[in-house]
Coordinates of C-alpha atoms in Angstrom, one line a residue:
Chain L
M1306 CA 10.0 -3.8 17.1
H1307 CA 12.1 -3.5 13.9
D1308 CA 15.0 -2.4 16.0
T1309 CA 14.6 -5.1 18.6
T1310 CA 14.5 -7.8 15.9
W1311 CA 17.5 -6.2 14.2
F1312 CA 19.6 -6.4 17.4
E1313 CA 18.5 -10.0 17.9
I1314 CA 19.5 -11.0 14.4
N1315 CA 22.9 -9.4 15.0
G1316 CA 23.3 -11.4 18.2
K1317 CA 22.7 -8.6 20.7
P1318 CA 20.1 -9.4 23.4
S1319 CA 17.3 -6.9 23.3
V1320 CA 13.9 -6.3 24.8
F1321 CA 11.1 -4.1 23.6
I1322 CA 9.4 -1.8 26.1
A1323 CA 6.2 0.1 25.5
S1324 CA 2.9 1.0 27.2
T1325 CA 0.1 -1.5 27.5
E1326 CA -1.9 0.2 24.7
F1327 CA 0.7 -1.0 22.2
T1328 CA 0.4 -4.7 23.0
D1329 CA -1.6 -5.4 19.8
A1330 CA 0.7 -3.3 17.6
A1331 CA 3.7 -5.1 19.0
E1332 CA 2.1 -8.5 18.4
A1333 CA 1.1 -7.7 14.8
Q1334 CA 4.5 -6.3 14.0
A1335 CA 6.4 -9.2 15.7
V1336 CA 4.4 -11.8 13.8
A1337 CA 4.8 -9.9 10.5
L1338 CA 8.6 -9.7 11.0
G1339 CA 8.7 -13.5 11.6
F1340 CA 9.8 -13.1 15.3
P1341 CA 6.6 -13.8 17.2
E1342 CA 8.6 -14.5 20.3
V1343 CA 10.5 -11.2 20.5
R1344 CA 10.8 -10.3 24.2
R1345 CA 8.6 -7.4 25.2
I1346 CA 7.6 -5.8 28.4
F1347 CA 4.7 -3.4 28.8
V1348 CA 4.3 -0.6 31.4
P1349 CA 0.9 0.8 32.4
H1350 CA -0.5 3.3 29.9
P1351 CA -0.3 6.3 29.6
I1352 CA 3.1 7.8 29.6
Q1353 CA 2.5 11.1 27.7
D1354 CA 1.2 13.0 30.8
A1355 CA 3.2 11.1 33.4
T1356 CA 5.3 13.1 35.9
D1357 CA 8.9 12.2 36.3
D1358 CA 8.1 10.4 39.6
E1359 CA 5.4 8.4 37.9
M1360 CA 7.8 7.4 35.1
R1361 CA 10.4 6.3 37.7
A1362 CA 7.8 4.2 39.3
K1363 CA 6.9 2.5 36.0
A1364 CA 10.6 1.9 35.3
D1365 CA 11.3 0.5 38.8
A1366 CA 8.4 -1.9 38.4
I1367 CA 9.9 -3.5 35.3
V1368 CA 13.7 -3.2 35.8
D1369 CA 14.1 -6.7 37.1
L1370 CA 12.0 -8.1 34.2
V1371 CA 14.2 -6.2 31.7
I1372 CA 17.4 -7.6 33.2
E1373 CA 15.9 -11.0 33.3
A1374 CA 14.9 -10.8 29.7
L1375 CA 18.4 -9.6 28.6
V1376 CA 20.4 -12.2 30.5
D1377 CA 18.0 -15.1 29.9
Chain N
M923 CA 11.0 -18.3 -37.6
P924 CA 8.7 -21.2 -37.5
L925 CA 5.1 -20.7 -36.4
P926 CA 4.3 -21.4 -32.7
S927 CA 3.8 -25.1 -32.1
F928 CA 0.5 -26.1 -30.4
S929 CA -1.8 -29.0 -29.5
L930 CA -5.5 -28.7 -29.9
A931 CA -8.3 -31.2 -29.6
T932 CA -11.4 -31.8 -31.6
A933 CA -14.8 -32.0 -29.8
D934 CA -14.3 -35.7 -29.4
G935 CA -11.0 -35.2 -27.6
S936 CA -8.6 -36.3 -30.3
L937 CA -5.4 -34.2 -30.0
H938 CA -3.7 -32.7 -33.0
H939 CA -0.1 -31.4 -32.8
F940 CA 1.4 -28.7 -34.9
P941 CA 3.9 -28.9 -36.7
T942 CA 2.7 -32.1 -38.2
G943 CA 5.7 -33.3 -40.2
R944 CA 4.0 -32.5 -43.5
H945 CA 2.4 -29.5 -45.1
A946 CA -0.5 -28.1 -43.1
L947 CA -3.3 -25.7 -43.9
L948 CA -4.5 -23.9 -40.7
C949 CA -7.9 -22.2 -41.2
F950 CA -8.9 -20.0 -38.2
V951 CA -12.7 -19.3 -38.2
K952 CA -15.6 -18.4 -36.0
E953 CA -19.2 -19.3 -36.6
D954 CA -20.7 -15.8 -36.3
C955 CA -18.5 -14.4 -39.0
P956 CA -20.2 -14.4 -42.5
T957 CA -16.9 -14.4 -44.3
C958 CA -15.8 -17.5 -42.4
V959 CA -19.1 -19.2 -43.4
L960 CA -18.5 -18.1 -47.0
S961 CA -15.1 -19.7 -46.9
M962 CA -16.2 -23.0 -45.4
P963 CA -17.1 -24.8 -48.7
L964 CA -13.6 -24.0 -50.0
I965 CA -11.9 -25.4 -46.8
Q966 CA -14.1 -28.4 -47.3
A967 CA -13.1 -28.7 -50.9
A968 CA -9.5 -28.4 -50.0
A969 CA -9.8 -31.1 -47.4
E970 CA -11.5 -33.5 -49.9
A971 CA -9.0 -32.8 -52.6
F972 CA -5.7 -32.6 -50.7
G973 CA -6.5 -34.1 -47.3
E974 CA -4.7 -37.3 -48.1
S975 CA -1.4 -35.6 -48.6
I976 CA -1.4 -32.6 -46.2
D977 CA -3.2 -31.7 -43.0
I978 CA -6.1 -29.4 -43.4
W979 CA -7.5 -28.1 -40.1
C980 CA -10.3 -25.8 -39.1
I981 CA -9.4 -24.0 -35.9
G982 CA -12.7 -22.6 -34.4
Q983 CA -12.9 -19.9 -31.7
D984 CA -16.1 -20.9 -30.1
A985 CA -16.9 -24.4 -28.9
E986 CA -20.6 -24.4 -29.7
G987 CA -20.2 -22.5 -32.9
N988 CA -17.5 -25.0 -34.0
A989 CA -19.9 -27.9 -33.6
R990 CA -22.6 -26.0 -35.6
L991 CA -20.1 -25.1 -38.4
A992 CA -18.8 -28.7 -38.6
A993 CA -22.4 -30.1 -38.8
T994 CA -23.6 -27.5 -41.3
F995 CA -20.8 -28.2 -43.8
A996 CA -20.4 -31.9 -43.0
L997 CA -16.8 -31.0 -42.6
A998 CA -14.2 -33.6 -43.6
A999 CA -11.4 -31.5 -42.0
P1000 CA -10.9 -31.8 -38.2
M1001 CA -12.5 -28.9 -36.3
L1002 CA -10.1 -28.1 -33.6
D1003 CA -11.3 -26.2 -30.5
D1004 CA -9.5 -23.0 -29.7
S1005 CA -12.2 -21.6 -27.6
S1006 CA -9.6 -20.7 -25.0
L1007 CA -8.2 -18.5 -27.8
H1008 CA -4.6 -19.3 -26.7
V1009 CA -3.5 -20.3 -30.2
S1010 CA -5.3 -17.4 -31.8
Y1011 CA -3.6 -15.1 -29.4
R1012 CA -0.1 -16.6 -30.0
Y1013 CA -0.7 -16.4 -33.7
D1014 CA -1.4 -12.7 -33.3
L1015 CA -4.7 -12.9 -35.2
D1016 CA -6.6 -9.7 -35.8
T1017 CA -9.1 -11.1 -38.3
V1018 CA -10.9 -14.3 -39.1
P1019 CA -10.8 -16.1 -41.4
T1020 CA -7.0 -16.3 -41.3
I1021 CA -5.7 -19.0 -43.6
I1022 CA -2.1 -20.1 -43.1
L1023 CA -0.1 -22.6 -45.2
A1024 CA 2.9 -24.1 -43.3
D1025 CA 5.5 -26.6 -44.3
A1026 CA 6.5 -29.8 -42.5
I1027 CA 8.6 -28.1 -39.9
G1028 CA 6.1 -25.3 -39.3
D1029 CA 7.5 -22.5 -41.3
E1030 CA 4.9 -20.2 -42.8
L1031 CA 4.6 -20.4 -46.6
D1032 CA 1.5 -18.3 -47.2
R1033 CA -1.1 -16.4 -45.3
F1034 CA -4.2 -14.4 -46.1
I1035 CA -7.1 -13.0 -44.2
G1036 CA -10.7 -12.4 -45.0
F1037 CA -12.0 -13.7 -48.3
G1038 CA -10.1 -13.2 -51.6
R1039 CA -11.1 -15.3 -54.6
S1040 CA -7.7 -14.9 -56.1
D1041 CA -6.0 -15.8 -52.8
W1042 CA -7.9 -19.0 -52.7
Q1043 CA -7.3 -19.8 -56.4
A1044 CA -3.6 -19.2 -55.9
L1045 CA -3.7 -21.4 -52.8
F1046 CA -5.4 -24.2 -54.7
Q1047 CA -2.7 -24.0 -57.4
R1048 CA 0.0 -24.2 -54.8
L1049 CA -1.6 -27.2 -53.1
I1050 CA -1.9 -29.0 -56.5
T1051 CA 1.8 -28.5 -57.0
V1052 CA 2.6 -29.7 -53.5
T1053 CA 0.4 -32.7 -53.5
L1054 CA 0.3 -33.6 -57.1
S1055 CA -3.4 -34.1 -56.7
P1056 CA -6.0 -33.2 -59.4
A1057 CA -7.7 -29.8 -59.1
P1058 CA -11.1 -29.9 -57.4
V1059 CA -14.0 -28.7 -59.3
I1060 CA -15.1 -25.4 -57.9
D1061 CA -17.7 -23.0 -59.4
W1062 CA -15.7 -19.8 -58.7
S1063 CA -18.5 -17.7 -60.2
R1064 CA -20.5 -18.4 -57.0
Y1065 CA -17.9 -16.5 -55.0
P1066 CA -17.4 -12.8 -54.7
E1067 CA -14.1 -11.2 -55.5
S1068 CA -13.4 -10.3 -52.0
R1069 CA -15.0 -9.9 -48.6
P1070 CA -13.4 -8.4 -45.5
G1071 CA -13.1 -10.7 -42.5
C1072 CA -14.4 -10.2 -39.0
G1073 CA -12.5 -9.4 -35.8
S1074 CA -10.8 -12.4 -34.2
K1075 CA -12.4 -13.2 -30.8
S1076 CA -8.8 -13.0 -29.3
V1077 CA -8.8 -9.2 -29.9
E1078 CA -12.2 -8.4 -28.5
P1079 CA -12.2 -5.9 -25.6
G1080 CA -11.4 -7.5 -22.3
I1081 CA -10.4 -10.8 -23.9
A1082 CA -7.0 -9.6 -25.1
E1083 CA -6.0 -8.5 -21.6
R1084 CA -7.2 -11.9 -20.2
L1085 CA -5.1 -13.7 -22.7
E1086 CA -2.1 -11.7 -22.1
A1087 CA -2.5 -12.4 -18.4
E1088 CA -2.8 -16.2 -19.0
M1089 CA 0.0 -16.7 -21.5
E1090 CA 3.6 -17.4 -21.0
G1091 CA 5.4 -14.2 -20.6
S1092 CA 2.4 -12.7 -18.7
P1093 CA 3.4 -9.7 -16.7
I1094 CA 1.5 -11.1 -13.7
R1095 CA 3.5 -12.9 -11.0
A1096 CA 1.1 -12.3 -8.0
R1097 CA -0.4 -15.3 -6.4
R1098 CA -3.8 -16.0 -7.7
I1099 CA -6.7 -16.4 -5.3
D1100 CA -9.6 -18.6 -6.4
V1101 CA -13.0 -17.5 -5.4
G1102 CA -15.8 -20.2 -5.3
E1103 CA -18.5 -19.7 -7.9
S1104 CA -21.1 -19.5 -5.2
D1105 CA -19.2 -16.9 -3.3
D1106 CA -20.0 -13.2 -3.7
I1107 CA -16.6 -11.7 -4.8
F1108 CA -17.2 -8.4 -3.0
E1109 CA -18.1 -10.1 0.3
F1110 CA -15.1 -12.4 -0.2
M1111 CA -12.7 -9.5 -0.4
F1112 CA -14.2 -7.9 2.7
E1113 CA -13.7 -11.2 4.5
Q1114 CA -10.1 -11.5 3.4
G1115 CA -9.4 -8.1 5.0
L1116 CA -8.4 -6.6 1.6
T1117 CA -10.5 -3.5 1.8
D1118 CA -10.6 -0.2 3.6
G1119 CA -14.2 -0.8 4.6
L1120 CA -15.6 0.2 1.3
P1121 CA -16.1 -2.2 -1.6
V1122 CA -13.1 -2.7 -3.9
V1123 CA -13.0 -3.6 -7.6
P1124 CA -11.9 -7.3 -7.9
P1125 CA -8.3 -7.3 -9.4
T1126 CA -8.9 -9.9 -12.1
P1127 CA -5.8 -10.7 -14.3
E1128 CA -7.3 -8.8 -17.2
R1129 CA -8.0 -5.7 -15.2
V1130 CA -4.4 -5.8 -13.8
V1131 CA -3.0 -6.2 -17.3
R1132 CA -5.0 -3.3 -18.5
M1133 CA -3.9 -1.2 -15.5
L1134 CA -0.2 -2.0 -16.4
T1135 CA -0.7 -0.4 -19.8
G1136 CA -0.7 2.9 -17.9
T1137 CA 3.1 2.7 -17.4
K1138 CA 6.1 1.6 -19.4
R1139 CA 7.9 0.5 -16.3
D1140 CA 8.7 -3.2 -15.8
P1141 CA 5.9 -4.8 -13.8
Q1142 CA 8.5 -6.5 -11.6
E1143 CA 10.4 -3.3 -10.8
V1144 CA 10.5 -2.7 -7.1
V1145 CA 9.2 0.8 -6.5
G1146 CA 9.7 0.9 -2.7
I1147 CA 9.8 -0.9 0.6
V1148 CA 6.4 -0.4 2.3
P1149 CA 6.1 -0.1 6.1
P1150 CA 5.3 -1.4 8.6
N1151 CA 6.3 -4.9 7.4
L1152 CA 9.0 -3.5 5.1
A1153 CA 7.6 -5.4 2.1
P1154 CA 9.1 -4.7 -1.3
V1155 CA 6.3 -3.5 -3.6
T1156 CA 6.5 -4.0 -7.4
V1157 CA 4.8 -2.0 -10.1
E1158 CA 2.5 -5.1 -10.5
K1159 CA 1.4 -5.1 -6.8
I1160 CA 0.7 -1.4 -7.0
A1161 CA -1.3 -1.9 -10.2
I1162 CA -3.4 -4.6 -8.4
N1163 CA -4.2 -2.1 -5.6
A1164 CA -4.9 0.6 -8.1
V1165 CA -7.5 -1.7 -9.7
M1166 CA -9.0 -2.3 -6.3
A1167 CA -9.1 1.4 -5.6
G1168 CA -11.0 2.1 -8.9
C1169 CA -8.1 3.8 -10.8
K1170 CA -7.9 4.1 -14.6
P1171 CA -4.6 3.0 -16.2
E1172 CA -3.7 6.6 -16.9
Y1173 CA -3.6 7.3 -13.1
L1174 CA -1.1 4.6 -12.5
P1175 CA 2.0 6.8 -12.9
V1176 CA 0.7 9.2 -10.2
V1177 CA 0.2 6.3 -7.8
L1178 CA 3.6 4.9 -8.6
A1179 CA 5.3 8.3 -7.9
A1180 CA 3.3 8.7 -4.7
I1181 CA 4.4 5.3 -3.5
E1182 CA 8.0 6.2 -4.3
A1183 CA 7.5 9.4 -2.3
I1184 CA 6.0 7.8 0.8
T1185 CA 8.5 5.0 1.0
T1186 CA 11.5 7.4 1.2
E1187 CA 13.3 7.6 4.5
Q1188 CA 12.5 11.2 5.0
F1189 CA 8.7 10.8 4.6
N1190 CA 8.8 8.1 7.3
M1191 CA 5.6 6.3 6.4
H1192 CA 6.1 3.9 9.3
G1193 CA 5.9 6.8 11.8
V1194 CA 3.0 8.4 9.9
L1195 CA 1.1 5.1 10.1
A1196 CA 2.0 4.1 13.7
T1197 CA 1.4 7.4 15.4
T1198 CA -1.6 7.9 17.6
L1199 CA -2.0 11.3 16.0
F1200 CA -3.9 12.2 12.9
P1201 CA -1.6 12.3 9.8
T1202 CA -1.9 10.4 6.6
P1203 CA -0.2 10.9 3.3
V1204 CA -1.8 14.0 1.6
I1205 CA -0.9 13.7 -2.1
I1206 CA -0.6 17.0 -4.0
V1207 CA -0.4 16.7 -7.7
N1208 CA 1.3 19.4 -10.0
G1209 CA 2.0 19.7 -13.6
P1210 CA 0.4 18.8 -16.9
I1211 CA -0.8 15.4 -15.8
R1212 CA -3.5 17.0 -13.7
D1213 CA -5.5 17.9 -16.8
R1214 CA -4.5 14.8 -18.8
I1215 CA -6.2 12.5 -16.3
G1216 CA -9.0 14.8 -15.5
M1217 CA -8.3 15.8 -11.9
N1218 CA -10.4 18.4 -10.1
Y1219 CA -8.6 21.4 -8.7
R1220 CA -11.7 23.6 -8.6
M1221 CA -14.9 23.5 -6.7
N1222 CA -15.0 21.0 -3.8
V1223 CA -11.4 20.1 -4.5
L1224 CA -10.9 18.5 -1.1
G1225 CA -14.3 16.7 -1.4
Q1226 CA -15.8 13.8 -3.2
G1227 CA -16.8 13.3 -6.8
N1228 CA -13.7 13.2 -9.0
R1229 CA -12.6 9.7 -9.9
A1230 CA -8.9 10.6 -10.2
N1231 CA -8.6 12.5 -7.0
A1232 CA -10.6 9.9 -5.1
T1233 CA -8.9 6.7 -6.4
I1234 CA -5.3 7.8 -6.5
G1235 CA -5.3 8.6 -2.8
R1236 CA -7.2 5.4 -2.1
A1237 CA -4.8 3.3 -4.1
V1238 CA -1.9 4.6 -2.0
Q1239 CA -3.7 3.7 1.2
L1240 CA -4.5 0.2 -0.1
V1241 CA -0.9 -0.4 -0.9
V1242 CA 0.1 0.5 2.7
R1243 CA -2.7 -1.8 3.9
N1244 CA -2.4 -4.8 1.6
V1245 CA 1.3 -4.8 0.8
G1246 CA 2.8 -3.1 3.9
G1247 CA 0.4 -4.7 6.3
G1248 CA -0.6 -1.3 7.9
R1249 CA -4.0 -1.9 9.3
P1250 CA -5.9 0.1 12.0
G1251 CA -5.9 -1.6 15.3
E1252 CA -2.6 -3.3 14.6
V1253 CA 0.4 -1.0 13.7
D1254 CA -1.9 1.9 12.7
R1255 CA -2.5 3.3 16.2
A1256 CA -4.4 6.4 15.4
A1257 CA -6.6 7.4 18.3
L1258 CA -9.2 9.1 16.1
G1259 CA -7.8 8.9 12.6
Q1260 CA -9.5 11.1 10.0
P1261 CA -11.6 10.7 6.8
G1262 CA -8.5 11.4 4.7
K1263 CA -7.2 8.0 5.6
Y1264 CA -9.6 6.6 3.0
T1265 CA -8.1 8.9 0.4
F1266 CA -6.5 12.3 0.3
C1267 CA -5.3 13.6 -3.0
F1268 CA -5.8 16.8 -4.9
P1269 CA -4.0 18.9 -7.5
E1270 CA -3.0 22.5 -7.4
F1271 CA -5.0 25.1 -9.4
E1272 CA -1.7 26.4 -10.9
E1273 CA -3.3 28.5 -13.6
R1274 CA -5.3 30.5 -11.0
S1275 CA -2.3 31.6 -9.1
N1276 CA 0.2 34.4 -9.7
W1277 CA 2.6 32.7 -7.4
E1278 CA 5.0 29.9 -8.4
S1279 CA 3.3 26.6 -8.1
L1280 CA 4.3 24.1 -5.4
H1281 CA 6.5 22.0 -7.6
V1282 CA 8.3 24.9 -9.1
E1283 CA 8.9 26.3 -5.7
R1284 CA 10.4 22.9 -4.8
G1285 CA 12.8 22.9 -7.7
F1286 CA 11.0 21.3 -10.6
E1287 CA 10.1 22.7 -14.0
R1288 CA 6.6 23.9 -14.6
T1289 CA 6.3 21.3 -17.4
D1290 CA 7.2 18.5 -15.0
S1291 CA 4.4 16.5 -13.4
T1292 CA 5.0 15.8 -9.7
V1293 CA 3.5 14.4 -6.6
T1294 CA 4.2 16.0 -3.3
V1295 CA 3.4 14.0 -0.2
Y1296 CA 2.8 15.6 3.2
A1297 CA 1.9 14.0 6.5
G1298 CA -1.2 16.0 7.1
G1299 CA -4.4 16.1 9.1
A1300 CA -7.9 16.8 8.1
P1301 CA -8.8 20.2 6.7
N1302 CA -9.6 23.0 9.1
G1303 CA -11.5 26.0 7.7
I1304 CA -10.1 29.5 7.9
I1305 CA -13.1 31.8 7.2
D1306 CA -12.2 35.4 6.2
Q1307 CA -14.9 36.9 4.0
L1308 CA -14.2 40.6 4.8
S1309 CA -10.5 41.2 4.3
R1310 CA -10.0 43.5 1.3
G1311 CA -6.2 43.7 1.7
A1312 CA -3.3 41.2 1.9
E1313 CA -2.2 42.2 5.4
S1314 CA -5.6 41.7 7.0
L1315 CA -6.0 38.4 5.3
A1316 CA -2.6 37.1 6.3
T1317 CA -3.4 38.2 9.8
S1318 CA -6.5 36.1 9.8
Y1319 CA -4.4 33.2 8.6
G1320 CA -2.0 33.7 11.5
L1321 CA -4.8 33.9 14.1
A1322 CA -6.2 30.7 12.8
L1323 CA -2.9 28.9 12.5
A1324 CA -1.9 29.8 16.0
T1325 CA -4.5 27.3 17.3
S1326 CA -3.2 24.4 15.2
G1327 CA -2.6 21.4 17.4
H1328 CA -3.0 23.6 20.5
P1329 CA -2.8 27.3 21.1
K1330 CA 0.1 26.8 23.5
Q1331 CA 2.1 24.4 21.2
Y1332 CA 4.8 26.3 19.5
G1333 CA 7.9 25.4 17.5
H1334 CA 5.7 23.7 15.0
G1335 CA 7.1 22.0 11.9
E1336 CA 5.3 21.8 8.6
I1337 CA 1.8 23.0 7.7
V1338 CA -0.1 23.2 4.5
V1339 CA -2.6 26.0 3.8
V1340 CA -4.9 25.5 0.8
I1341 CA -5.7 28.9 -0.6
P1342 CA -8.9 29.5 -2.6
P1343 CA -8.9 31.8 -5.7
E1344 CA -10.7 34.7 -4.0
H1345 CA -8.0 34.8 -1.3
V1346 CA -5.2 34.5 -4.0
D1347 CA -6.8 37.6 -5.6
T1348 CA -6.7 39.5 -2.4
F1349 CA -2.9 38.8 -2.0
A1350 CA -2.3 39.5 -5.7
K1351 CA -4.1 42.8 -5.5
D1352 CA -1.5 44.1 -3.0
G1353 CA 1.3 42.3 -4.8
W1354 CA 2.1 40.1 -1.8
T1355 CA 4.6 37.2 -2.2
K1356 CA 4.3 33.9 -0.4
D1357 CA 7.2 34.9 1.8
Q1358 CA 5.3 38.1 2.9
V1359 CA 2.3 36.0 3.9
R1360 CA 4.6 33.6 5.8
A1361 CA 6.3 36.5 7.6
R1362 CA 3.0 38.0 8.6
I1363 CA 1.8 34.6 10.0
Q1364 CA 5.0 34.4 12.1
E1365 CA 4.5 37.9 13.3
V1366 CA 0.9 37.4 14.2
T1367 CA 1.4 34.1 16.0
A1368 CA 4.4 35.3 18.0
R1369 CA 3.9 35.2 21.8
P1370 CA 6.3 35.9 24.6
A1371 CA 7.7 32.6 26.0
R1372 CA 6.1 33.3 29.4
E1373 CA 2.6 32.9 27.9
L1374 CA 3.4 29.4 26.7
I1375 CA 4.4 28.0 30.1
R1376 CA 2.5 25.1 31.5
D1377 CA 0.3 26.3 34.4
E1378 CA -2.7 25.6 36.5
F1379 CA -5.0 27.2 34.0
C1380 CA -3.8 24.9 31.2
A1381 CA -1.3 22.1 31.6
E1382 CA -0.2 22.1 28.0
G1383 CA 2.8 24.2 26.9
I1384 CA 6.5 24.4 27.6
T1385 CA 8.3 24.0 30.9
L1386 CA 9.4 27.0 33.0
Q1387 CA 13.0 26.0 32.4
Q1388 CA 12.5 25.9 28.6
A1389 CA 10.9 29.4 28.8
E1390 CA 13.7 30.7 30.8
R1391 CA 16.2 29.3 28.4
I1392 CA 14.4 31.1 25.5
G1393 CA 14.0 34.2 27.6
L1394 CA 10.7 34.9 29.2
D1395 CA 9.9 37.9 27.1
T1396 CA 11.3 36.6 23.9
L1397 CA 8.7 36.4 21.2
V1398 CA 8.2 32.8 19.9
P1399 CA 6.6 32.3 16.5
K1400 CA 4.3 29.4 15.9
F1401 CA 6.5 27.8 13.3
R1402 CA 10.1 26.8 13.7
D1403 CA 10.9 28.0 10.1
P1404 CA 8.6 30.1 7.9
K1405 CA 9.6 27.9 5.0
N1406 CA 7.6 25.1 6.7
I1407 CA 4.4 27.0 5.8
T1408 CA 3.4 25.7 2.4
F1409 CA 0.7 27.3 0.3
V1410 CA -1.3 25.4 -2.3
V1411 CA -3.9 27.2 -4.5
A1412 CA -7.1 25.3 -5.2
G1413 CA -10.8 25.5 -5.0
G1414 CA -13.9 27.1 -6.4
E1415 CA -14.2 30.7 -7.6
A1416 CA -16.7 31.7 -5.0
G1417 CA -16.0 31.4 -1.3
K1418 CA -13.4 33.3 0.8
F1419 CA -12.5 30.2 2.8
A1420 CA -9.0 28.7 3.1
A1421 CA -8.2 25.5 4.9
Y1422 CA -5.1 24.4 6.8
L1423 CA -4.0 20.8 7.1
G1424 CA -2.3 20.3 10.4
G1425 CA 1.0 18.6 10.4
W1426 CA 2.7 15.9 12.4
V1427 CA 6.1 15.8 13.9
S1428 CA 8.3 17.2 11.2
G1429 CA 12.0 17.3 10.6
P1430 CA 14.4 14.3 10.7
M1431 CA 12.7 12.7 13.7
G1432 CA 9.3 12.8 12.0
S1433 CA 8.1 13.2 8.4
Q1434 CA 9.3 15.7 5.8
M1435 CA 7.4 16.8 2.8
T1436 CA 8.7 15.0 -0.3
T1437 CA 8.3 15.7 -4.0
V1438 CA 8.8 13.1 -6.7
K1439 CA 8.6 13.6 -10.5
I1440 CA 6.0 11.4 -12.2
R1441 CA 7.5 9.2 -14.8
E1442 CA 5.0 8.8 -17.6

């Protein structure tokens, strides 16, 4: 979240991606950093034990959202 | 230098300003001081004799006592109320009565403390000269030659710190939070989210000022940038949290050094906080300060009961929480956490070891005091009560450490092993160095890469490709580098039990053990 806001401050469109378990953490950190609206996208938790195919499926499911967030 | 200017009111609210534009006699008194009471008739006589030409004021330190003094002596001089003690404090009073003669612009001409018959006689002579008034009739034989004064209320314990906090030039800049009189302060602090779940000591201005006496550092010096909110933390803010944690002022330098250490890039406090794993800053103290502040490095060293051990670690945690904003359920994502996240601080029992102490090993002088911070997990016991020789004991360590994290997780980074005196003796008997123990641990833990591969029996481990790259029969030790195995000697004299504190991700991508010298 620090990196995402840093890119935004420097005029580079950015989006934060994490698993759903980190929704609260992202919210707390975004608010603390003064950027509550930072764009963020969550994929289903977990990722630690996901197979490569499962990871590709998670990525496919959000790729359009990521592009949309970055070109918005 | 003129005396400090001030404005004080009498009980009926009439304000008096100093300097007055003519000579003034300032008489600081308090009612419960017999020497002040002894002096009152002379103050009264001076007011009657010279009060037309100069200002003669009693400045009383206790509102109710002032009224009683004025009534008892039917005082002609105004009795000004300094029950706030602000003027007494600014005049740097130690003793009452203090009698000060000042000129029209407020320069001090004369001052005496306590009661001295000759002081008063000299003062009266001087006032006669200044005012050209006749001498009052005083039966000096009724007065003793001298009497010591009493302590000024402004230097009573607790009050001096409050006054320092309230006055101009106060070291305190933090925003003040008012608590309603009907509120329970302890409940209030829980409700404000300022605690770790246990009660904290309310950080009143006087307590914070007293805490700041523990260091010579400027209260506004920035000690570090605290994750996760990257908030700059000053000595003052750390002192506030040290009060809350229950520290004594003499512990403050240790807390300051620990904050310096955890806010370094290489320690990576943000990662240590945000991980779903177990780590927390484990604070290891070395050097002479251990004894100066009464830390415990003996029996139950990792347990409860010693104020310094307990509160230093807690203060560091409270800084991360209250200054950095690192709260569980928010950026602190620990799945389980561990009890050490309340506090985890202990010193090394340097004197009980024939090895170099941790801080000397890390490049400091034995006479330096240091803190070493390590991103560590909770203690895991290593029970070996039977080894009579170093090799057998080091083998036990290796067998136990092989399971750290997971028996199939290899290439580990840092680990800390706390070694008790009885085990140190076993190593010392055979003349083993720390490096020999490290080497034995690596030897015992080493397994062929093929045994570490992920399989149907147990999904954890390395991939087949990784194993092939290493070589299926190549022996892989548990730790990437034996230097990552750190030994700290501590504990009671009886009990052949060591403990290891599991690490986190170490190296540049994770957290690296960091040692900082304590500035006293």
